[in-house]
CSV table of C-alpha atoms in Angstrom, one decimal:
chain,number,residue,atom,x,y,z
A,1,UNK,CA,4.5,-18.6,29.9
A,2,UNK,CA,6.1,-20.0,27.6
A,3,UNK,CA,9.3,-18.1,26.1
A,4,UNK,CA,8.1,-16.9,23.3
A,5,UNK,CA,5.5,-15.5,25.0
A,6,UNK,CA,7.5,-14.0,27.7
A,7,UNK,CA,10.2,-12.2,25.4
A,8,UNK,CA,7.4,-10.9,23.0
A,9,UNK,CA,5.7,-9.7,26.5
A,10,UNK,CA,9.0,-8.0,27.3
A,11,UNK,CA,8.4,-5.5,24.2
A,12,UNK,CA,4.7,-4.8,23.5
A,13,UNK,CA,5.0,-2.6,26.6
A,14,UNK,CA,7.1,-0.5,24.8
A,15,UNK,CA,6.4,3.3,22.9
A,16,UNK,CA,8.0,2.0,19.5
A,17,UNK,CA,6.9,5.0,18.4
A,18,UNK,CA,7.5,7.5,20.8
A,19,UNK,CA,7.8,11.1,19.5
A,20,UNK,CA,9.8,9.4,16.6
A,21,UNK,CA,6.5,9.7,14.5
A,22,UNK,CA,6.0,13.4,15.0
A,23,UNK,CA,6.9,16.3,12.8
A,24,UNK,CA,10.0,18.0,13.5
A,25,UNK,CA,9.1,22.0,13.7
A,26,UNK,CA,12.4,22.5,12.1
A,27,UNK,CA,11.7,20.6,8.9
A,28,UNK,CA,8.3,22.3,9.0
A,29,UNK,CA,10.6,25.1,9.2
A,30,UNK,CA,12.9,24.9,6.0
A,31,UNK,CA,10.3,23.6,3.9
A,32,UNK,CA,8.3,27.1,4.7
A,33,UNK,CA,11.1,29.3,4.1
A,34,UNK,CA,11.4,27.3,0.4
A,35,UNK,CA,8.0,27.9,0.2
A,36,UNK,CA,8.3,31.7,0.6
A,37,UNK,CA,11.4,32.0,-1.5
A,38,UNK,CA,9.9,30.5,-4.2
A,39,UNK,CA,6.5,32.2,-4.2
A,40,UNK,CA,8.2,35.0,-3.9
A,41,UNK,CA,10.5,34.4,-6.8
A,42,UNK,CA,7.2,33.4,-8.5
A,43,UNK,CA,6.1,36.3,-7.8
A,44,UNK,CA,8.5,38.4,-8.7
A,45,UNK,CA,9.2,37.1,-12.1
A,46,UNK,CA,5.6,37.7,-13.4
A,47,UNK,CA,5.7,41.1,-12.1
A,48,UNK,CA,8.5,42.4,-13.4
A,49,UNK,CA,9.9,39.6,-15.9
A,50,UNK,CA,6.3,38.8,-18.1
A,51,UNK,CA,5.2,42.3,-17.1
A,52,UNK,CA,1.4,40.5,-16.6
A,53,UNK,CA,-1.3,42.6,-14.2
A,54,UNK,CA,-1.0,40.7,-10.9
A,55,UNK,CA,-2.4,42.1,-7.2
A,56,UNK,CA,1.0,42.2,-6.1
A,57,UNK,CA,0.2,43.9,-2.4
A,58,UNK,CA,-2.1,41.3,-1.5
A,59,UNK,CA,0.3,38.5,-2.2
A,60,UNK,CA,2.6,40.7,-0.8
A,61,UNK,CA,1.3,40.5,2.3
A,62,UNK,CA,0.6,36.7,1.4
A,63,UNK,CA,3.5,36.0,1.6
A,64,UNK,CA,4.9,38.6,4.2
A,65,UNK,CA,2.5,36.9,6.7
A,66,UNK,CA,4.2,33.3,5.8
A,67,UNK,CA,7.7,34.7,6.4
A,68,UNK,CA,6.2,36.1,10.2
A,69,UNK,CA,4.9,33.3,11.4
A,70,UNK,CA,7.7,31.0,10.2
A,71,UNK,CA,10.1,33.9,11.9
A,72,UNK,CA,8.2,33.6,15.2
A,73,UNK,CA,8.3,29.5,15.4
A,74,UNK,CA,12.1,29.6,15.3
A,75,UNK,CA,12.6,32.5,17.9
A,76,UNK,CA,10.3,31.0,20.0
A,77,UNK,CA,11.2,27.1,20.1
A,78,UNK,CA,14.2,25.0,19.4
A,79,UNK,CA,15.2,23.4,16.7
A,80,UNK,CA,14.8,20.0,17.9
A,81,UNK,CA,11.7,20.5,19.0
A,82,UNK,CA,8.2,18.0,17.8
A,83,UNK,CA,4.7,19.0,17.3
A,84,UNK,CA,2.2,17.4,18.2
A,85,UNK,CA,-0.4,16.4,16.5
A,86,UNK,CA,-2.8,18.7,16.8
A,87,UNK,CA,-0.2,21.7,16.8
A,88,UNK,CA,1.1,20.3,13.0
A,89,UNK,CA,-2.4,19.6,12.8
A,90,UNK,CA,-3.2,23.7,12.6
A,91,UNK,CA,0.4,24.9,10.9
A,92,UNK,CA,-0.3,22.8,8.0
A,93,UNK,CA,-3.9,24.3,7.5
A,94,UNK,CA,-2.4,27.3,8.0
A,95,UNK,CA,0.2,27.2,4.7
A,96,UNK,CA,-2.6,25.5,3.0
A,97,UNK,CA,-5.0,28.5,3.2
A,98,UNK,CA,-2.1,30.9,2.7
A,99,UNK,CA,-1.7,28.8,-0.3
A,100,UNK,CA,-4.8,28.6,-2.0
A,101,UNK,CA,-5.8,32.3,-0.9
A,102,UNK,CA,-2.4,33.1,-3.1
A,103,UNK,CA,-4.1,31.1,-5.9
A,104,UNK,CA,-7.4,32.4,-5.1
A,105,UNK,CA,-6.3,35.8,-6.4
A,106,UNK,CA,-4.7,34.4,-9.0
A,107,UNK,CA,-6.4,33.0,-11.2
A,108,UNK,CA,-7.6,29.7,-9.0
A,109,UNK,CA,-7.9,26.7,-10.6
A,110,UNK,CA,-5.7,27.9,-14.1
A,111,UNK,CA,-2.7,29.0,-12.1
A,112,UNK,CA,-0.2,26.3,-12.5
A,113,UNK,CA,1.1,26.2,-9.4
A,114,UNK,CA,-3.0,25.1,-7.9
A,115,UNK,CA,-1.6,21.4,-7.5
A,116,UNK,CA,0.8,22.1,-4.8
A,117,UNK,CA,-2.1,22.3,-2.8
A,118,UNK,CA,-1.8,18.2,-2.3
A,119,UNK,CA,1.4,18.8,-0.6
A,120,UNK,CA,0.6,20.0,3.2
A,121,UNK,CA,-1.8,17.4,3.1
A,122,UNK,CA,1.2,14.6,2.2
A,123,UNK,CA,3.0,15.9,4.2
A,124,UNK,CA,0.5,14.9,7.2
A,125,UNK,CA,-0.5,11.8,6.0
A,126,UNK,CA,2.7,10.8,6.2
A,127,UNK,CA,3.4,11.4,10.0
A,128,UNK,CA,0.7,12.3,11.1
A,129,UNK,CA,-2.2,10.1,13.1
A,130,UNK,CA,-5.1,9.8,9.9
A,131,UNK,CA,-8.2,11.3,11.7
A,132,UNK,CA,-6.0,14.9,11.7
A,133,UNK,CA,-4.9,13.7,8.1
A,134,UNK,CA,-8.4,13.7,7.0
A,135,UNK,CA,-9.5,17.2,8.7
A,136,UNK,CA,-6.4,18.3,6.7
A,137,UNK,CA,-7.8,16.5,3.3
A,138,UNK,CA,-11.7,18.5,3.4
A,139,UNK,CA,-10.2,21.2,3.8
A,140,UNK,CA,-7.7,21.1,0.7
A,141,UNK,CA,-11.3,19.4,-1.7
A,142,UNK,CA,-13.2,23.0,0.0
A,143,UNK,CA,-10.1,25.0,-0.6
A,144,UNK,CA,-10.1,23.7,-4.7
A,145,UNK,CA,-13.7,24.1,-4.6
A,146,UNK,CA,-13.4,27.5,-3.2
A,147,UNK,CA,-10.2,28.0,-6.0
A,148,UNK,CA,-12.7,26.6,-8.6
A,149,UNK,CA,-15.6,30.2,-8.5
A,150,UNK,CA,-12.3,32.8,-7.9
A,151,UNK,CA,-13.8,35.8,-9.2
A,152,UNK,CA,-10.3,37.0,-10.3
A,153,UNK,CA,-8.5,36.2,-13.7
A,154,UNK,CA,-4.9,34.7,-14.0
A,155,UNK,CA,-3.0,37.1,-14.7
A,156,UNK,CA,-2.3,37.1,-18.2
A,157,UNK,CA,-0.7,39.4,-21.2
A,158,UNK,CA,-2.2,43.3,-20.9
A,159,UNK,CA,-5.4,43.3,-23.1
A,160,UNK,CA,-6.0,39.8,-23.0
A,161,UNK,CA,-8.3,38.2,-21.5
A,162,UNK,CA,-7.9,34.4,-20.7
A,163,UNK,CA,-11.3,32.7,-20.5
A,164,UNK,CA,-11.2,28.8,-18.9
A,165,UNK,CA,-14.2,26.5,-19.9
A,166,UNK,CA,-16.1,25.6,-17.6
A,167,UNK,CA,-15.6,22.2,-17.9
A,168,UNK,CA,-11.5,22.8,-18.1
A,169,UNK,CA,-12.1,24.3,-14.6
A,170,UNK,CA,-13.8,20.6,-13.8
A,171,UNK,CA,-11.1,19.3,-15.3
A,172,UNK,CA,-8.9,20.7,-13.1
A,173,UNK,CA,-10.8,20.1,-10.1
A,174,UNK,CA,-11.1,16.3,-10.6
A,175,UNK,CA,-7.8,16.2,-10.8
A,176,UNK,CA,-6.4,17.7,-8.9
A,177,UNK,CA,-8.5,16.0,-5.8
A,178,UNK,CA,-7.3,12.8,-7.0
A,179,UNK,CA,-3.9,13.5,-7.0
A,180,UNK,CA,-4.3,14.8,-3.3
A,181,UNK,CA,-6.1,11.7,-2.2
A,182,UNK,CA,-3.8,9.2,-4.5
A,183,UNK,CA,-0.7,10.9,-3.5
A,184,UNK,CA,-1.9,11.6,0.4
A,185,UNK,CA,-3.3,7.4,0.6
A,186,UNK,CA,0.3,6.2,-1.3
A,187,UNK,CA,2.3,8.3,1.4
A,188,UNK,CA,0.7,7.2,4.5
A,189,UNK,CA,0.8,3.1,3.1
A,190,UNK,CA,4.8,4.2,2.2
A,191,UNK,CA,5.4,5.4,5.8
A,192,UNK,CA,2.8,2.8,7.5
A,193,UNK,CA,5.7,0.4,5.9
A,194,UNK,CA,8.4,2.4,7.1
A,195,UNK,CA,7.4,2.6,10.3
A,196,UNK,CA,5.9,-1.2,11.3
A,197,UNK,CA,9.3,-2.4,9.5
A,198,UNK,CA,11.4,-0.1,12.0
A,199,UNK,CA,9.3,-1.0,15.0
A,200,UNK,CA,9.8,-4.6,14.1
A,201,UNK,CA,13.7,-4.7,13.5
A,202,UNK,CA,13.4,-2.7,17.0
A,203,UNK,CA,11.8,-5.7,18.6
A,204,UNK,CA,14.5,-8.2,16.8
A,205,UNK,CA,17.0,-6.4,17.8
A,206,UNK,CA,16.2,-5.7,21.4
A,207,UNK,CA,15.0,-9.9,21.5
A,208,UNK,CA,19.0,-10.3,20.4
A,209,UNK,CA,20.3,-7.9,22.8
A,210,UNK,CA,18.6,-9.6,25.5
A,211,UNK,CA,19.1,-13.2,24.2
A,212,UNK,CA,23.4,-12.2,24.4
A,213,UNK,CA,22.4,-11.2,27.7
A,214,UNK,CA,21.0,-14.1,28.7
A,215,UNK,CA,24.5,-15.6,27.3
A,216,UNK,CA,26.5,-13.5,28.6
A,217,UNK,CA,26.2,-14.8,32.9
A,218,UNK,CA,28.3,-17.0,33.3
A,219,UNK,CA,30.6,-14.8,32.4
A,220,UNK,CA,29.4,-12.3,34.6
A,221,UNK,CA,29.5,-14.7,37.3
A,222,UNK,CA,33.4,-15.9,36.9
A,223,UNK,CA,34.4,-12.1,36.6
A,224,UNK,CA,32.3,-11.0,40.0
A,225,UNK,CA,34.0,-14.6,41.0
A,226,UNK,CA,37.2,-13.1,40.4
A,227,UNK,CA,36.8,-9.6,41.7
A,228,UNK,CA,35.9,-10.7,45.0
A,229,UNK,CA,38.3,-13.1,45.8
A,230,UNK,CA,41.3,-10.7,46.8
A,231,UNK,CA,38.7,-8.5,49.9
A,232,UNK,CA,37.8,-11.9,50.6
A,233,UNK,CA,40.8,-13.9,50.8
A,234,UNK,CA,41.4,-10.4,52.8
A,235,UNK,CA,38.2,-10.4,55.1
A,236,UNK,CA,38.8,-14.4,56.1
A,237,UNK,CA,42.6,-13.6,57.1
A,238,UNK,CA,41.8,-10.7,59.3
A,239,UNK,CA,39.0,-13.2,60.7
A,240,UNK,CA,41.6,-15.6,61.2
A,241,UNK,CA,44.0,-12.8,63.8
A,242,UNK,CA,40.7,-12.1,65.7
A,243,UNK,CA,40.1,-15.8,66.2
A,244,UNK,CA,43.2,-15.8,67.7
A,245,UNK,CA,43.8,-13.3,69.7
A,246,UNK,CA,39.7,-12.7,70.7
A,247,UNK,CA,39.3,-16.9,70.8
A,248,UNK,CA,39.1,-17.1,74.4
A,249,UNK,CA,37.3,-13.9,75.2
A,250,UNK,CA,33.6,-15.4,75.7
A,251,UNK,CA,32.0,-12.1,74.1
A,252,UNK,CA,33.1,-12.9,71.0
A,253,UNK,CA,34.5,-15.8,70.2
A,254,UNK,CA,31.5,-17.3,69.3
A,255,UNK,CA,30.8,-13.9,67.0
A,256,UNK,CA,34.6,-14.4,65.6
A,257,UNK,CA,34.0,-18.1,65.0
A,258,UNK,CA,30.6,-17.0,62.7
A,259,UNK,CA,32.9,-14.4,60.8
A,260,UNK,CA,35.0,-17.2,59.9
A,261,UNK,CA,33.3,-19.3,58.5
A,262,UNK,CA,30.9,-17.6,57.3
A,263,UNK,CA,33.4,-15.8,54.9
A,264,UNK,CA,34.8,-19.6,54.4
A,265,UNK,CA,32.1,-20.3,52.9
A,266,UNK,CA,31.9,-17.5,51.2
A,267,UNK,CA,35.2,-18.4,49.0
A,268,UNK,CA,34.2,-21.7,48.6
A,269,UNK,CA,31.0,-20.3,46.7
A,270,UNK,CA,33.2,-18.1,44.8
A,271,UNK,CA,35.1,-21.3,44.3
A,272,UNK,CA,32.7,-23.5,42.6
A,273,UNK,CA,31.4,-20.1,40.4
A,274,UNK,CA,35.2,-20.0,38.8
A,275,UNK,CA,35.1,-23.3,38.6
A,276,UNK,CA,31.8,-24.0,37.5
A,277,UNK,CA,33.2,-21.4,34.5
A,278,UNK,CA,36.1,-22.5,33.4
A,279,UNK,CA,35.1,-25.9,32.8
A,280,UNK,CA,32.3,-25.0,31.3
A,281,UNK,CA,33.1,-22.3,29.3
A,282,UNK,CA,33.8,-24.3,26.0
A,283,UNK,CA,31.0,-26.3,26.4
A,284,UNK,CA,28.7,-23.1,26.7
A,285,UNK,CA,30.4,-21.2,23.6
A,286,UNK,CA,31.6,-24.0,21.3
A,287,UNK,CA,27.9,-26.1,20.2
A,288,UNK,CA,27.8,-29.2,18.2
A,289,UNK,CA,25.1,-28.8,15.7
A,290,UNK,CA,23.5,-32.2,17.7
A,291,UNK,CA,23.4,-30.2,20.5
A,292,UNK,CA,22.4,-26.8,19.3
A,293,UNK,CA,19.0,-28.8,18.2
A,294,UNK,CA,19.0,-29.9,21.8
A,295,UNK,CA,19.0,-26.9,23.4
A,296,UNK,CA,16.0,-25.6,20.9
A,297,UNK,CA,13.5,-28.6,21.7
A,298,UNK,CA,14.3,-29.0,24.8
A,299,UNK,CA,11.5,-26.2,26.1
A,300,UNK,CA,8.7,-27.7,23.7
A,301,UNK,CA,8.5,-31.1,24.9
A,302,UNK,CA,5.2,-30.7,27.1
A,303,UNK,CA,2.8,-29.3,25.1
A,304,UNK,CA,1.4,-32.5,24.4
A,305,UNK,CA,3.5,-32.9,20.7
A,306,UNK,CA,5.4,-35.1,19.7
A,307,UNK,CA,8.3,-33.6,18.7
A,308,UNK,CA,10.5,-36.4,16.7
A,309,UNK,CA,14.3,-35.6,15.6
A,310,UNK,CA,15.8,-36.9,12.8
A,311,UNK,CA,19.4,-37.1,11.3
A,312,UNK,CA,20.5,-37.0,8.3
A,313,UNK,CA,24.3,-37.7,8.7
A,314,UNK,CA,26.6,-39.3,11.0
A,315,UNK,CA,27.6,-36.9,14.5
A,316,UNK,CA,31.1,-37.9,14.1
A,317,UNK,CA,31.4,-35.3,11.2
A,318,UNK,CA,28.8,-33.2,12.2
A,319,UNK,CA,29.7,-29.4,12.8
A,320,UNK,CA,30.1,-27.4,15.4
A,321,UNK,CA,30.5,-23.6,15.9
A,322,UNK,CA,30.0,-21.2,18.5
A,323,UNK,CA,26.8,-20.3,20.2
A,324,UNK,CA,24.3,-18.1,18.0
A,325,UNK,CA,21.8,-16.3,20.5
A,326,UNK,CA,20.1,-15.3,17.1
A,327,UNK,CA,20.0,-18.4,16.1
A,328,UNK,CA,18.3,-20.3,19.3
A,329,UNK,CA,16.2,-17.8,19.5
A,330,UNK,CA,15.1,-18.2,15.3
A,331,UNK,CA,15.1,-22.2,15.4
A,332,UNK,CA,13.3,-22.3,19.0
A,333,UNK,CA,10.0,-19.5,17.5
A,334,UNK,CA,10.2,-21.6,14.1
A,335,UNK,CA,9.8,-24.4,16.6
A,336,UNK,CA,7.6,-23.5,19.2
A,337,UNK,CA,5.2,-21.7,16.0
A,338,UNK,CA,4.8,-25.9,14.7
A,339,UNK,CA,3.8,-26.9,17.9
A,340,UNK,CA,1.5,-24.4,18.2
A,341,UNK,CA,-0.4,-25.3,15.4
A,342,UNK,CA,0.2,-28.9,14.9
A,343,UNK,CA,-2.6,-31.4,15.5
A,344,UNK,CA,0.0,-34.4,17.1
A,345,UNK,CA,3.4,-34.3,16.0
A,346,UNK,CA,5.9,-32.1,14.5
A,347,UNK,CA,9.2,-33.7,13.0
A,348,UNK,CA,12.8,-32.0,12.7
A,349,UNK,CA,15.1,-33.0,9.9
A,350,UNK,CA,18.6,-32.0,9.8
A,351,UNK,CA,21.0,-32.5,7.0
A,352,UNK,CA,24.7,-32.1,7.1
A,353,UNK,CA,27.2,-32.5,3.9
A,354,UNK,CA,30.9,-31.3,3.0
A,355,UNK,CA,28.7,-27.6,2.2
A,356,UNK,CA,25.8,-27.4,3.5
A,357,UNK,CA,23.8,-27.2,7.1
A,358,UNK,CA,20.1,-27.8,6.9
A,359,UNK,CA,17.1,-28.0,8.9
A,360,UNK,CA,13.8,-28.5,8.5
A,361,UNK,CA,10.2,-28.7,10.9
A,362,UNK,CA,7.3,-29.7,10.0
A,363,UNK,CA,4.0,-30.1,11.7
A,364,UNK,CA,0.5,-31.8,10.7
A,365,UNK,CA,-1.1,-29.1,11.4
A,366,UNK,CA,-3.9,-26.9,8.7
A,367,UNK,CA,-0.4,-25.3,6.8
A,368,UNK,CA,0.1,-22.1,5.7
A,369,UNK,CA,-2.8,-20.2,2.8
A,370,UNK,CA,-1.7,-19.5,-0.1
A,371,UNK,CA,-2.0,-15.8,0.5
A,372,UNK,CA,-0.1,-15.8,3.9
A,373,UNK,CA,2.5,-17.4,1.8
A,374,UNK,CA,3.0,-14.7,-0.6
A,375,UNK,CA,3.5,-12.3,2.4
A,376,UNK,CA,6.0,-14.0,5.0
A,377,UNK,CA,8.3,-11.9,5.7
A,378,UNK,CA,6.6,-8.5,6.8
A,379,UNK,CA,7.0,-7.9,10.3
A,380,UNK,CA,2.4,-8.2,10.7
A,381,UNK,CA,1.4,-11.3,9.0
A,382,UNK,CA,-1.7,-12.1,12.2
A,383,UNK,CA,-3.0,-15.6,10.5
A,384,UNK,CA,-1.7,-19.2,8.8
A,385,UNK,CA,-5.3,-19.8,7.5
A,386,UNK,CA,-8.3,-17.7,7.1
A,387,UNK,CA,-9.5,-19.7,9.6
A,388,UNK,CA,-9.6,-17.9,13.4
A,389,UNK,CA,-9.0,-21.1,14.8
A,390,UNK,CA,-5.6,-21.3,13.1
A,391,UNK,CA,-3.7,-18.6,15.6
A,392,UNK,CA,-1.7,-16.3,14.6
A,393,UNK,CA,2.2,-15.7,14.2
A,394,UNK,CA,2.7,-12.2,15.0
A,395,UNK,CA,5.7,-10.6,15.0
A,396,UNK,CA,7.5,-12.9,16.9
A,397,UNK,CA,7.8,-14.6,12.6
A,398,UNK,CA,9.3,-11.4,11.8
A,399,UNK,CA,12.6,-11.9,14.4
A,400,UNK,CA,13.1,-15.1,14.0
A,401,UNK,CA,12.9,-14.8,10.5
A,402,UNK,CA,15.6,-11.6,10.7
A,403,UNK,CA,17.9,-13.2,13.5
A,404,UNK,CA,18.0,-16.8,10.8
A,405,UNK,CA,19.1,-14.6,7.4
A,406,UNK,CA,21.3,-12.7,10.2
A,407,UNK,CA,23.3,-15.2,10.6
A,408,UNK,CA,24.0,-16.5,7.1
A,409,UNK,CA,20.3,-19.0,6.8
A,410,UNK,CA,18.1,-18.8,3.8
A,411,UNK,CA,14.3,-19.8,4.7
A,412,UNK,CA,12.0,-21.0,2.2
A,413,UNK,CA,8.4,-21.8,3.7
A,414,UNK,CA,5.8,-23.8,2.5
A,415,UNK,CA,3.0,-26.4,3.1
A,416,UNK,CA,3.9,-30.3,3.2
A,417,UNK,CA,3.5,-32.2,-0.2
A,418,UNK,CA,1.1,-35.1,-1.3
A,419,UNK,CA,-1.1,-36.6,1.1
A,420,UNK,CA,0.0,-35.0,4.1
A,421,UNK,CA,-1.1,-31.9,4.8
A,422,UNK,CA,0.8,-29.3,7.1
A,423,UNK,CA,3.7,-26.7,7.2
A,424,UNK,CA,7.1,-26.8,6.2
A,425,UNK,CA,9.9,-24.2,7.0
A,426,UNK,CA,12.9,-24.8,5.5
A,427,UNK,CA,16.5,-22.9,6.8
A,428,UNK,CA,19.7,-23.8,5.2
A,429,UNK,CA,23.3,-22.4,6.0
A,430,UNK,CA,26.5,-22.6,3.8
A,431,UNK,CA,28.7,-25.0,6.8
A,432,UNK,CA,30.6,-22.4,6.8
A,433,UNK,CA,28.6,-20.1,8.7
A,434,UNK,CA,28.0,-23.0,11.5
A,435,UNK,CA,31.6,-23.5,12.1
A,436,UNK,CA,33.7,-22.7,15.1
A,437,UNK,CA,34.6,-19.5,13.7
A,438,UNK,CA,30.7,-18.6,14.2
A,439,UNK,CA,28.1,-16.5,11.9
A,440,UNK,CA,28.7,-12.9,12.9
C-alpha cells in the first residue's frame, strides 16, 4: 500500500458528519417561537385592526397548540439536544400540519401567507437525509392541494365576499408547489456542497496534523533522551556501588554486573539519539529545493514508471526553506497521481529565479477531460476521463491543492500541448515563501 493510500485509509473510516448534520432542537424551538409570535400578531392585527371576520377561537387553539408543544420540548430536553432524522421529521411534519390547518380556516391558497408552507420543507432538505425530505415534501404537496379546496373564505371586509377564480387558485397551487420544490432542491444542493467542503477540510487538517507529527518525532526522541538521562545516570551510579560492595558475593555478582552493563547500554542508546538529533536537526528542518524534490520523488521510483527530473537553474542559487509537511504531502500526492495515470514516464521540471519557484509535473497518460478541468478544486472529482479505466482522483487531489495553496502556491491544471498526450500540473510560489523562514 502506498503512502497516500495508507493516509487516505486513515480518515475514510472517520465519520466527519457524525451528529453535526442533525437538526439541533434549540434551533427548531426558536424558529417555532418566532412562528407563534408571527401568527399571533397576524391574527390580532387582522381581527382587531382590520376588523375582518376571522375564526378567532379555532385560530387561537391552533397557535396555543404549537406554543404548548414548544414549551414541552423546552422543558423536556436540554438545549444542545440533537434530533434524530425520524424525530425531526415528526416535528417538522407537525409544524407543517399546524400551519396548513391555520391557512385552511383562513382562506386556503388565497391567504397571502400560504407560501410559508415551504419553510419546513426547506429546513428538512438542508439538514435531513433525502428520503425524509421527500416524505415531508409529499406531505406539503398534499396539504397545498387540500388548501385549494377549502370551504372557508378569505377574511375580508364585512359584507364583501372575495371570490378567487378557479384558474387563479390553480395558479397559486402551481406557484407554491414549484417554489417549495425549487427552494428545497436549492437548499439541499447548497447544504451538500457545504458539507462536502467541510468534510474535505477536516480531512485536510487530519492529514496535515499527521504529517507534522511525523516531522516532530525526531524532536520527541531528543527530548526523551534528555529527560531519561538523569535517572539513568543515577541507576548507573547505584549499580556501580552495588558491584563494588557485592562483587565478591557469588549470589549477586552476575546480576549486578548484568544490571550495570544494561544501564551502560541504555546510556549509549540515549547518547546516540541525542547526537543524531543534534547533528541532523539542521538537515531535518532546513531543506534545499533539490533535497525536497528527492524526498518527494524517492517513494515513487519503484512502480515501473520512469521519473525524470529536469532542473532549470544552478543548485548553488537554489532556494533553501524549512521543512513543510504540507508541501511535502501535496507534491507527493500530485506526483503519485501522475505516476498512477502515466503510461511510461513522468517528468518533473524544477525552475527557480530570484522571484519565483516553479515545479511542473507532467505525465504521458490520457490527460484531463475538459469537464474535469473545469471542476478541479472541488472536494470530490472522481475521474480524469469519462473512461472507467482512467482511475480516480478522489479527495486526495483536493487535499494536496489545499495544502499547497496554504503554503502560498498557485496551482494550474491542464494538459500537455502539441502532439504529446498527458496531464500537466504547475505549482508556482513566490520565492520568498520558499526561503528559510518557510511558508506558514
